[in-house]
Each structure stands twice: as structure tokens, then as C-alpha cells.
Coordinates of C-alpha atoms and ligand atoms in Angstrom, one line a residue:
M257 CA 56.5 58.9 124.4
L258 CA 55.5 56.6 127.2
Y259 CA 55.1 52.9 127.3
T260 CA 52.4 51.0 129.1
S261 CA 51.6 47.3 129.8
T262 CA 49.0 45.4 127.8
R263 CA 47.7 44.1 131.1
N264 CA 47.8 47.3 133.2
Q265 CA 47.1 50.7 131.8
K266 CA 48.3 52.4 135.0
V267 CA 51.9 51.6 133.9
G268 CA 53.6 54.5 132.3
I269 CA 57.4 54.2 131.7
S270 CA 60.1 55.5 129.4
A271 CA 61.4 53.6 126.3
A272 CA 64.7 53.1 128.2
E273 CA 62.8 51.5 131.1
A274 CA 60.6 49.3 128.9
I275 CA 63.7 48.0 127.1
T276 CA 65.6 47.3 130.3
R277 CA 62.7 45.5 132.0
G278 CA 61.7 43.5 128.9
I279 CA 58.4 42.3 130.3
S280 CA 56.0 43.9 132.7
E281 CA 55.6 42.5 136.2
D282 CA 51.9 41.9 135.5
G283 CA 52.8 39.4 132.7
G284 CA 51.9 41.9 130.0
L285 CA 54.0 43.3 127.2
F286 CA 55.2 46.9 126.9
V287 CA 53.6 48.9 124.2
P288 CA 53.9 52.6 123.2
V289 CA 50.8 54.5 124.3
A290 CA 50.6 56.3 121.0
I291 CA 51.8 55.3 117.5
P292 CA 53.7 58.0 115.6
R293 CA 52.3 58.9 112.1
I294 CA 54.4 59.5 109.1
D295 CA 53.5 61.2 105.8
R296 CA 54.7 61.0 102.2
G297 CA 57.5 63.5 102.9
F298 CA 58.9 61.1 105.4
L299 CA 59.1 58.3 102.9
E300 CA 60.6 60.6 100.2
A301 CA 63.3 61.6 102.7
L302 CA 64.0 57.9 103.5
Q303 CA 64.4 56.8 99.9
P304 CA 67.9 58.1 99.2
M305 CA 69.2 57.1 102.7
D306 CA 71.3 54.1 103.4
Y307 CA 70.0 51.5 105.9
I308 CA 71.7 53.0 108.9
E309 CA 70.1 56.4 108.3
R310 CA 66.7 54.8 107.7
A311 CA 67.1 53.1 111.0
V312 CA 67.9 56.3 112.8
S313 CA 64.9 58.0 111.3
V314 CA 62.3 55.3 112.1
L315 CA 63.7 54.3 115.5
G316 CA 63.8 58.0 116.5
L317 CA 60.0 58.2 116.2
F318 CA 59.6 55.6 118.9
L319 CA 62.7 56.0 121.2
E320 CA 62.2 59.2 122.9
G321 CA 65.0 60.0 125.3
F322 CA 67.7 58.7 122.8
S323 CA 69.5 61.4 120.8
E324 CA 69.9 61.1 117.1
E325 CA 73.7 60.7 117.7
E326 CA 73.2 57.8 120.1
L327 CA 70.9 56.1 117.6
R328 CA 73.4 56.6 114.8
T329 CA 76.2 55.1 116.9
Y330 CA 74.0 52.1 117.6
A331 CA 72.9 51.6 114.0
K332 CA 76.4 52.0 112.7
G333 CA 77.7 49.4 115.2
A334 CA 74.9 47.0 114.3
Y335 CA 74.6 47.3 110.6
G336 CA 77.9 48.8 109.5
G337 CA 81.4 47.5 109.7
G338 CA 80.9 44.5 107.5
K339 CA 78.6 42.7 109.9
F340 CA 76.2 42.2 107.1
S341 CA 77.4 40.9 103.7
G342 CA 76.2 42.7 100.5
V343 CA 75.4 46.3 99.8
S344 CA 72.3 46.6 102.1
P345 CA 71.6 44.6 105.3
A346 CA 68.0 44.1 104.0
P347 CA 67.9 44.1 100.1
V348 CA 64.7 43.5 98.1
V349 CA 65.4 40.9 95.4
R350 CA 63.0 40.1 92.5
A351 CA 62.2 36.5 91.8
G352 CA 59.9 36.2 88.8
E353 CA 57.1 38.4 87.8
H354 CA 55.4 39.1 91.1
L355 CA 57.7 38.1 93.9
N356 CA 59.6 40.7 95.7
I357 CA 61.7 39.1 98.3
L358 CA 63.0 41.0 101.3
E359 CA 66.1 39.1 102.3
L360 CA 66.7 39.6 106.0
W361 CA 69.4 37.0 106.5
H362 CA 72.7 38.5 105.5
G363 CA 73.8 39.0 109.1
P364 CA 76.3 37.0 111.2
T365 CA 73.9 34.1 111.9
C366 CA 72.1 34.0 108.6
A367 CA 68.6 34.5 110.0
F368 CA 66.4 37.6 110.2
K369 CA 66.8 37.7 114.0
D370 CA 70.2 39.5 113.4
M371 CA 68.3 42.5 112.1
A372 CA 67.1 43.2 115.7
L373 CA 69.6 41.3 117.8
Q374 CA 72.6 43.1 116.4
I375 CA 71.2 46.5 117.6
L376 CA 69.5 45.3 120.8
P377 CA 72.7 45.1 122.9
Y378 CA 73.3 48.8 122.2
L379 CA 69.7 49.7 123.0
L380 CA 69.8 47.6 126.2
T381 CA 73.1 48.8 127.6
G382 CA 72.2 52.4 126.6
S383 CA 68.8 52.1 128.2
A384 CA 70.3 50.7 131.4
K385 CA 72.6 53.6 131.7
K386 CA 69.8 56.1 131.2
I387 CA 67.8 54.7 134.1
N388 CA 70.9 54.3 136.3
N389 CA 70.8 50.6 136.4
H390 CA 74.3 49.4 137.4
N391 CA 73.5 45.8 137.8
K392 CA 74.8 43.3 135.4
I393 CA 72.1 42.5 132.8
I394 CA 71.4 38.8 132.3
I395 CA 69.7 38.0 129.1
L396 CA 67.5 34.9 129.3
V397 CA 66.5 33.4 126.0
A398 CA 64.1 30.7 125.0
T399 CA 64.8 29.8 121.3
S400 CA 63.3 27.7 118.6
G401 CA 66.7 27.9 116.9
D402 CA 67.5 31.2 115.3
T403 CA 67.0 33.7 118.2
G404 CA 69.4 31.9 120.4
K405 CA 72.3 32.1 118.1
A406 CA 71.5 35.6 117.0
A407 CA 71.3 36.7 120.6
L408 CA 74.6 35.0 121.5
E409 CA 76.3 36.7 118.6
G410 CA 74.8 40.1 119.6
F411 CA 75.7 39.9 123.3
C412 CA 78.9 38.0 123.1
D413 CA 81.5 39.7 125.3
V414 CA 79.4 42.9 125.6
A415 CA 80.5 44.5 128.9
G416 CA 77.9 44.5 131.7
T417 CA 75.9 41.7 130.2
G418 CA 75.6 37.9 130.3
I419 CA 73.5 35.6 128.2
L420 CA 71.9 32.2 128.8
V421 CA 70.1 30.4 126.1
F422 CA 67.6 27.4 126.4
Y423 CA 66.6 25.4 123.3
P424 CA 64.4 22.4 122.8
V425 CA 66.7 19.4 122.5
D426 CA 65.0 17.9 119.3
G427 CA 63.5 21.1 118.0
V428 CA 66.4 22.8 116.1
S429 CA 68.3 21.9 113.0
P430 CA 71.8 20.4 113.2
M431 CA 73.3 23.6 111.8
Q432 CA 71.3 25.7 114.4
K433 CA 72.5 23.4 117.2
L434 CA 76.1 23.6 116.1
Q435 CA 75.9 27.4 115.8
M436 CA 74.8 27.6 119.4
T437 CA 76.9 24.9 121.0
T438 CA 80.1 26.3 119.5
Q439 CA 79.5 29.9 120.6
K440 CA 82.5 31.7 121.8
G441 CA 82.6 34.4 124.5
E442 CA 83.2 34.6 128.3
N443 CA 79.7 35.8 129.2
V444 CA 77.6 33.1 127.4
G445 CA 75.8 29.9 128.4
V446 CA 73.7 27.4 126.4
C447 CA 71.6 24.5 127.6
A448 CA 69.1 22.1 125.8
I449 CA 65.8 21.3 127.5
R450 CA 63.7 18.1 127.2
G451 CA 60.5 19.6 125.7
N452 CA 59.4 21.8 122.8
F453 CA 59.8 25.6 122.2
D454 CA 56.6 26.4 124.2
D455 CA 58.1 24.6 127.2
A456 CA 61.3 26.5 126.9
Q457 CA 59.4 29.8 126.5
S458 CA 57.0 29.3 129.4
G459 CA 60.0 28.1 131.6
V460 CA 61.9 31.3 130.9
K461 CA 58.7 33.4 131.5
A462 CA 58.2 31.7 134.8
I463 CA 61.8 32.4 135.9
F464 CA 61.4 36.0 134.8
T465 CA 58.3 36.6 136.8
D466 CA 59.3 34.8 140.0
P467 CA 59.8 37.4 142.8
A468 CA 62.1 35.0 144.7
V469 CA 64.4 34.6 141.8
K470 CA 64.4 38.3 141.1
E471 CA 65.4 39.0 144.7
K472 CA 68.2 36.5 144.7
L473 CA 69.6 38.0 141.5
R474 CA 69.4 41.5 142.9
E475 CA 71.3 40.5 146.0
N476 CA 74.1 39.3 143.7
G477 CA 74.1 42.4 141.5
Y478 CA 72.3 40.9 138.6
V479 CA 69.1 41.8 136.8
F480 CA 67.2 39.9 134.1
S481 CA 66.2 41.2 130.8
S482 CA 64.9 39.5 127.7
A483 CA 66.1 39.3 124.1
N484 CA 62.9 37.5 123.0
S485 CA 60.6 39.4 120.7
I486 CA 58.6 40.3 123.8
N487 CA 61.2 43.0 124.3
W488 CA 60.3 46.3 122.7
G489 CA 64.0 46.8 121.8
R490 CA 63.7 43.7 119.7
L491 CA 60.5 44.8 117.9
A492 CA 61.2 48.4 117.1
P493 CA 64.3 47.6 114.9
Q494 CA 62.1 45.2 112.9
I495 CA 59.8 48.1 111.9
V496 CA 62.7 49.7 110.0
Y497 CA 63.1 47.1 107.3
Y498 CA 59.5 47.4 106.2
F499 CA 60.0 51.1 105.5
S500 CA 63.3 50.3 103.9
A501 CA 61.7 47.7 101.6
Y502 CA 58.9 50.0 100.6
V503 CA 61.2 52.8 99.4
D504 CA 63.5 50.3 97.8
M505 CA 60.6 48.9 95.8
V506 CA 59.8 52.5 94.7
S507 CA 63.5 52.9 93.6
Q508 CA 63.3 49.6 91.7
G509 CA 60.2 50.8 89.9
S510 CA 58.0 48.0 91.3
I511 CA 55.6 50.5 92.8
A512 CA 54.9 54.2 92.6
M513 CA 55.4 56.3 95.8
G514 CA 52.2 56.1 97.8
E515 CA 51.0 52.9 96.1
P516 CA 49.8 50.3 98.6
I517 CA 51.6 46.9 99.0
N518 CA 50.8 43.6 100.6
I519 CA 53.4 42.2 103.1
V520 CA 53.7 38.4 103.5
V521 CA 55.4 37.1 106.6
P522 CA 56.3 33.5 107.7
T523 CA 55.1 33.7 111.2
G524 CA 55.8 32.0 114.6
N525 CA 55.8 34.2 117.6
F526 CA 54.1 37.0 115.7
G527 CA 56.9 39.5 116.2
N528 CA 58.0 40.0 112.6
I529 CA 54.4 40.5 111.3
L530 CA 53.6 42.7 114.2
A531 CA 56.4 45.0 113.2
A532 CA 54.8 45.2 109.8
Y533 CA 51.5 46.0 111.5
Y534 CA 53.1 48.9 113.3
A535 CA 54.5 50.2 110.0
R536 CA 51.0 50.1 108.6
R537 CA 49.5 51.9 111.6
M538 CA 52.3 54.5 111.2
G539 CA 51.0 55.3 107.7
L540 CA 53.2 53.1 105.5
P541 CA 50.9 52.3 102.5
V542 CA 50.1 48.6 103.2
K543 CA 46.8 46.9 102.3
K544 CA 47.0 43.4 103.6
L545 CA 49.3 41.6 106.0
V546 CA 49.4 38.0 105.0
C547 CA 50.3 35.7 107.9
A548 CA 51.8 32.4 106.7
S549 CA 52.0 29.4 109.0
N550 CA 53.2 25.8 108.7
A551 CA 51.2 22.8 110.0
N552 CA 51.1 24.5 113.4
N553 CA 48.3 26.7 112.1
V554 CA 46.9 28.1 115.3
L555 CA 47.2 31.7 113.8
T556 CA 45.4 30.7 110.6
E557 CA 42.4 29.6 112.5
F558 CA 42.6 32.7 114.8
I559 CA 42.7 35.2 112.0
E560 CA 39.9 33.5 110.1
T561 CA 37.6 33.0 113.1
G562 CA 38.7 35.1 116.1
H563 CA 39.1 31.9 118.1
Y564 CA 42.5 31.1 119.5
D565 CA 43.0 27.4 120.4
R566 CA 46.3 26.0 121.4
N567 CA 44.8 22.6 122.3
R568 CA 46.0 20.9 119.2
K569 CA 48.6 18.5 118.0
F570 CA 52.1 20.0 118.0
Y571 CA 53.9 19.3 114.8
T572 CA 57.7 19.2 114.3
T573 CA 58.1 20.5 110.8
I574 CA 60.9 21.4 108.4
S575 CA 60.3 25.1 109.2
P576 CA 61.1 24.7 113.0
S577 CA 61.3 28.4 113.8
M578 CA 57.6 28.5 113.2
D579 CA 56.7 25.4 115.3
I580 CA 54.9 27.5 117.9
L581 CA 51.4 27.3 119.4
I582 CA 51.6 30.3 121.7
S583 CA 52.4 33.4 119.7
S584 CA 53.4 35.9 122.4
N585 CA 53.3 39.1 120.3
L586 CA 49.6 38.6 119.3
E587 CA 48.9 40.1 122.7
R588 CA 50.2 43.5 121.5
L589 CA 47.9 43.4 118.4
L590 CA 44.9 42.5 120.5
Y591 CA 45.7 45.3 122.9
M592 CA 45.8 47.8 120.1
L593 CA 42.7 46.5 118.3
S594 CA 40.7 46.6 121.6
E595 CA 41.8 50.3 122.0
G596 CA 43.9 49.7 125.1
D597 CA 41.3 47.7 127.0
D598 CA 43.7 46.1 129.5
G599 CA 40.8 44.4 131.3
E600 CA 39.9 42.6 128.1
I601 CA 43.5 41.5 127.6
R602 CA 43.7 40.1 131.2
R603 CA 40.4 38.2 130.5
L604 CA 41.8 36.7 127.2
Y605 CA 45.1 35.7 128.7
A606 CA 43.6 34.3 131.9
S607 CA 41.4 32.2 129.6
L608 CA 44.4 31.1 127.6
A609 CA 46.2 30.1 130.8
E610 CA 43.2 28.1 132.1
T611 CA 41.7 26.5 129.1
G612 CA 44.3 27.0 126.3
T613 CA 41.8 29.0 124.3
F614 CA 40.2 32.4 124.0
R615 CA 37.7 34.1 121.7
V616 CA 38.0 37.9 120.9
S617 CA 35.0 40.1 120.5
E618 CA 33.3 40.3 117.1
T619 CA 34.5 43.9 116.7
V620 CA 38.1 42.8 117.1
A621 CA 37.7 39.7 115.0
R622 CA 36.3 41.8 112.2
Q623 CA 39.3 44.2 112.3
V624 CA 41.7 41.3 112.3
R625 CA 40.0 39.9 109.1
E626 CA 40.1 43.3 107.5
I627 CA 43.8 43.9 108.0
F628 CA 45.2 40.3 107.9
A629 CA 44.9 37.4 105.6
A630 CA 46.1 34.0 106.7
G631 CA 47.1 30.6 105.3
C632 CA 49.1 27.6 106.1
C633 CA 50.9 24.7 104.3
D634 CA 52.4 21.4 105.1
D635 CA 56.0 20.1 104.6
D636 CA 55.2 18.6 101.2
A637 CA 53.9 21.8 99.8
T638 CA 56.8 23.7 101.3
K639 CA 59.3 21.4 99.5
A640 CA 57.4 21.5 96.3
T641 CA 57.6 25.4 96.5
I642 CA 61.3 25.4 97.0
A643 CA 61.8 23.1 94.0
R644 CA 59.5 25.0 91.7
L645 CA 60.9 28.4 92.7
F646 CA 64.4 27.2 92.0
R647 CA 63.4 25.5 88.7
E648 CA 61.4 28.3 87.3
E649 CA 63.1 31.4 88.7
G650 CA 66.6 30.2 89.7
Y651 CA 65.8 31.5 93.2
L652 CA 66.8 29.4 96.2
C653 CA 64.9 29.9 99.4
D654 CA 64.8 28.3 102.8
T655 CA 61.8 26.4 104.2
H656 CA 60.3 29.3 106.2
T657 CA 60.4 31.6 103.2
A658 CA 58.9 28.8 101.1
V659 CA 55.9 28.6 103.4
A660 CA 55.3 32.3 102.9
V661 CA 55.7 32.0 99.1
K662 CA 53.2 29.2 98.9
V663 CA 50.7 30.9 101.2
Y664 CA 51.0 34.1 99.2
E665 CA 50.4 32.3 95.9
D666 CA 47.3 30.6 97.3
Y667 CA 46.1 34.0 98.6
R668 CA 46.7 35.7 95.2
R669 CA 44.9 32.9 93.3
K670 CA 42.0 32.7 95.7
T671 CA 41.3 36.4 96.1
G672 CA 42.5 37.8 92.8
D673 CA 44.3 40.5 94.8
T674 CA 47.2 41.5 92.6
T675 CA 48.5 44.4 94.8
P676 CA 52.3 44.3 94.6
A677 CA 53.6 42.2 97.4
V678 CA 56.8 41.8 99.4
I679 CA 57.7 38.5 101.1
A680 CA 59.8 38.6 104.2
S681 CA 62.6 36.0 103.7
T682 CA 63.8 35.0 107.1
A683 CA 66.7 32.6 106.7
S684 CA 69.5 31.5 104.4
P685 CA 68.6 28.2 102.6
Y686 CA 71.9 26.9 103.9
K687 CA 70.7 27.0 107.5
F688 CA 68.3 24.2 106.5
S689 CA 70.4 22.4 104.0
A690 CA 69.0 18.9 104.6
S691 CA 65.4 20.0 103.9
V692 CA 66.2 22.2 101.0
L693 CA 68.3 19.5 99.4
D694 CA 65.6 17.0 100.0
A695 CA 63.2 19.4 98.2
L696 CA 65.5 19.8 95.2
T697 CA 66.5 16.1 94.8
G698 CA 63.2 14.5 95.7
G699 CA 64.9 12.7 98.6
S700 CA 67.9 11.2 96.9
I701 CA 70.6 13.0 98.9
R702 CA 74.2 11.6 98.6
A703 CA 75.7 13.5 101.5
Q704 CA 75.9 11.9 104.9
D705 CA 76.5 14.8 107.3
E706 CA 75.5 18.5 107.6
F707 CA 78.5 20.0 105.8
A708 CA 78.5 17.4 103.1
M709 CA 75.0 18.5 102.5
V710 CA 76.0 22.2 102.4
H711 CA 78.6 21.2 99.8
E712 CA 76.1 19.1 97.8
L713 CA 73.6 22.0 97.8
E714 CA 76.3 24.4 96.5
E715 CA 77.2 22.0 93.7
K716 CA 73.6 21.4 92.8
T717 CA 72.6 25.1 92.7
G718 CA 75.8 27.0 92.0
I719 CA 74.9 29.3 94.9
P720 CA 77.7 29.6 97.5
A721 CA 76.9 29.0 101.1
P722 CA 77.5 31.9 103.5
Q723 CA 81.0 32.0 105.0
Q724 CA 79.5 32.3 108.5
L725 CA 78.1 28.7 108.2
R726 CA 80.9 27.1 106.2
S727 CA 83.4 28.1 109.0
L728 CA 81.5 26.0 111.5
S729 CA 82.7 22.8 109.9
G730 CA 84.9 20.8 112.2
K731 CA 84.3 22.9 115.3
T732 CA 83.8 21.0 118.6
P733 CA 80.8 21.9 120.7
R734 CA 81.5 23.7 124.0
F735 CA 78.0 23.4 125.5
T736 CA 76.5 19.9 125.8
D737 CA 74.2 20.1 128.8
V738 CA 70.5 18.9 128.7
C739 CA 68.0 19.5 131.5
D740 CA 64.3 19.1 132.2
K741 CA 61.9 22.1 132.3
A742 CA 61.7 21.9 136.1
Q743 CA 65.5 22.3 136.3
M744 CA 65.8 25.4 134.3
C745 CA 65.9 27.8 137.3
E746 CA 68.6 25.7 139.0
K747 CA 70.5 25.8 135.7
V748 CA 70.4 29.5 135.6
Y749 CA 71.8 29.8 139.2
Q750 CA 74.5 27.3 138.2
M751 CA 75.5 29.2 135.1
L752 CA 75.7 32.4 137.1
G753 CA 77.7 30.8 139.9
L754 CA 75.0 31.3 142.5
K755 CA 74.3 28.5 145.1
Ligands
LIG504 C1 61.9 33.5 114.2 C2 61.7 33.0 112.8 C3 60.5 33.1 112.2 C4 59.2 33.6 113.0 O1 59.3 34.9 113.3 P1 58.3 35.5 114.4 O2 58.7 36.9 114.6 O3 58.6 34.7 115.6 O4 56.9 35.4 113.9 C5 60.3 32.7 110.9 N1 61.4 32.3 110.2 C6 62.6 32.2 110.7 C7 63.7 31.6 109.9 C8 62.8 32.6 112.0 O5 64.1 32.5 112.6

């Protein structure tokens, strides 16, 4: 199976090459030229398997050139060996009559990013070997909080790699910041930038696509790659858990084999929900994909109208991993829905670069509306949802998951669509203790600092905080640098010891 670029159909490369390169030189994203189809027999075979074997089965459909044994080694390294707490890395938990919650945050950093970033280093170093790349791979990451730490954990001390993370200085939670600034490892670097996530992301993208930078790195035996969800090696592992959730729901008696479900995803960069879309295209019985946003509701408007407009106020919310106005992975969806019309994608993204907006054709807009539903909610509604879910069902969720729960409940009420639904839960509530505690107490928090809040939340709910977060208490930050967007490239050179 070959991969092409959303902006240049003449590109045709292997999975290994797509994963090593991360992003296409034309600025487009790599996509498989054809989407594999599964049947009922595939799902029946998946049902009794553990998560590792499910990953081998699903990834094998996309990653031609990787043997089953290789994929098994990768999946075992990523999801086995106690890296994830609990019986499955991605369990489906019931919370009340019609909420099935797919908990994706039992990994080392307590956010769903671990699901992909624990396996990406294996995919990336394996891919580099396959295409005879002997340069040291430098992972550049722009993060809104969770990706950075998950990538640092994934790549920490992996031979032949180095990792540099940029995060918006005021755009991450205290816990996220502490997770990143205390990262151990000899091959890691972390720097804050003055700006928001979109600034960090466009800064990284600019460094990636600058031929002069690329040349300088090559001269020194380095090559860039990406751990952001623009990398196919990041996206493919996310498809697995939607299959896994489906067959788990069958086992739990929530649905019959073959019965359609709805999938609800709290969305930022559109990677997680795009993985669900791939699963649907492959033949997983899915009716609607519900895209949930916070006050940064650029996707809500797009899904409802076909008009994408990033020229709007940027809100810093209590669900910071969704504070995004440019959702990179939407490009892959638009490419697929316009049947591989790379000229159309170039037109849309030139328009986005020039004016901050684009409008898709009515044909594409109609398909988007058919497949997706969308909704958004503000911080007050998010907090009210956390409080109510805990009060009524005893289920404690984080702020991002709460946005999805709220949007789903609105959707269900408005449309009367009672198709069984699964909600992607993307972070541990303890990653956002201040906001969660605020929601539960109506603002009367006793605790003064982050760890006192963790403790207060434990006391209030009787739900223990993950060990991964508790153990950060009292650690001293290693990385304290802050720079401007314009200095990012210089910072990269400095961290690599060049010039
Ligand atoms: C990254 C993240 C999201 C958004 O996921 P996308 O794939 O970027 O849409 C939502 N919630 C949490 C907790 C995240 O870390």
C-alpha cells in the first residue's frame, strides 16, 4: 500500500517512508492511497484478542512492509510490560444508562496521546531502518500540553533519536508544565514560547519545511521528523482503539455484533476523530461521528456550514488541549471527501494561508454533514457537566471529556438519535485538578498548590490519583527557557549543539 500527499498526487511512497518523513515537502500530509476494508469476520476474530493482538491486526492492514512479528514486538513494547495500568490499555467503562466511556488515559502521562506515542518510537526507528536512513532522527514537537509530555516519555533515551518540545508559555496546565519541565533523559529538550499553540505549531512547521535548515541538519547527520498527529505513525495506532472499543461493547452486551454506534470525540487538531473516521471508512459499523469543541468552535461552524474561518477570538479555556484554531488533520478528511483532488486541497490551504478562511464545495459540505455532527460548549457548561456526572453516576471525568459528554447529551436531545454511543475520554481528571475541583466545589477550593489540589480531589471523590502524577510532587524543573516564535529555529540549533 502506497502513501501520497494531500497536496501532490504524484507522490507515491511506502509506509516506512511516510512515517520517517512525517510531512510532505509540498506542505501536505501523507495519506494511504486506498483504505483497507474489513468485514464482520474481522471483528469476530478481534473480539477475543487482547489489545496487543488487536493492534497487530489493525495496524497490519495499513503498514505494508512491516511483518506481523515486527508489529507484535512494537505493540508489546508499547502496550505491554506494565506501561499502562489496569487490564486493558483502553477499557470501555459504563457511566449511567447511555454513556460508554472509552478511557484512553491509563498510560505513562495520563492522556490519550500515550496510545500513539508509546508505539511511535518503534514505528519510526523501524521505518528509518527499512529505508536505510542512518541519520539521527530529531523529533520536533509543538504541543498544547499533552503531546509534548507523551512524546518525551515515548522517545526518552531511544537510541538514534532526539526530541525537542515547544509549548505555549501560558497555554498549559501547571501539571502539564511540571510533567514536561521535569522530563528525564539524555536526548530531550523542552522550551516555552511566548504565544499560543497555533504559534508553536506554525513555528515548528516553518522549521520543518525550510530547505536551509534541512541542509544544515543533514550536514551534521541529523534529520527531522514529527511526532505531531500530522505523522501517519501517530494516526494509525489511534484507529486501533475504536475497533477495540466496538468489540468490547459487543462483549459487554451494550450492542449486538454488526449494530451501528455513534462515536463522540473531544476535538482539537482533528487527529483523534479522524482516526474514528478511518475506522468507519474501513467498515466499522459507525453511524455518526460527533465532533465536540470548547469555546474555540471553528470546527462546529465548519461542520455545520462548510465554511472554515480561523479569524475569530482565541479563547484560553479549561480544556486547553482543544484550544486550537487550525485543525491540521482536517486536511486529510477534505482530501478523502474530495476523492483525492490535490488541486482542490492546494486551493483551500492557499486560501487559509492568505485569508484565514476557506469554503469547501457543496458536495463535500453535504458529505461532512452526513457523517459528522458537531457541537460546542463553554467552560461553565463543562464544569456543570463534571459536577453532574459525578453526583449522578459517581463518574469523575476531566474537562476535555466533559465537553464531549455535554455535546453528546445536547446532540441526543436535539436529534432524538439514541444509537448506542461511545465517548472518547482523553485525559485523567487529575491532569486538570484545579478545574475539576472548581467544578465539584463551586469554586471554594481550600488547597493552595497543584498537589494540595490533587490531594483535595482524592479526599472529595475517594478516587485515587494516578501514581505517575503523584510522583511529580516536589520535583525541580530541569528546563526553564522561554523564547519568542522568531527564535525557535535558533533554539533548535542551540539544543542540537549546532552553531
Ligand atoms: C490532544 C487532546 C485532545 C484533542 O485531540 P486531537 O486529536 O488533537 O483532536 C483532546 N483532549 C486531550 C486531553 C488531548 O490531550
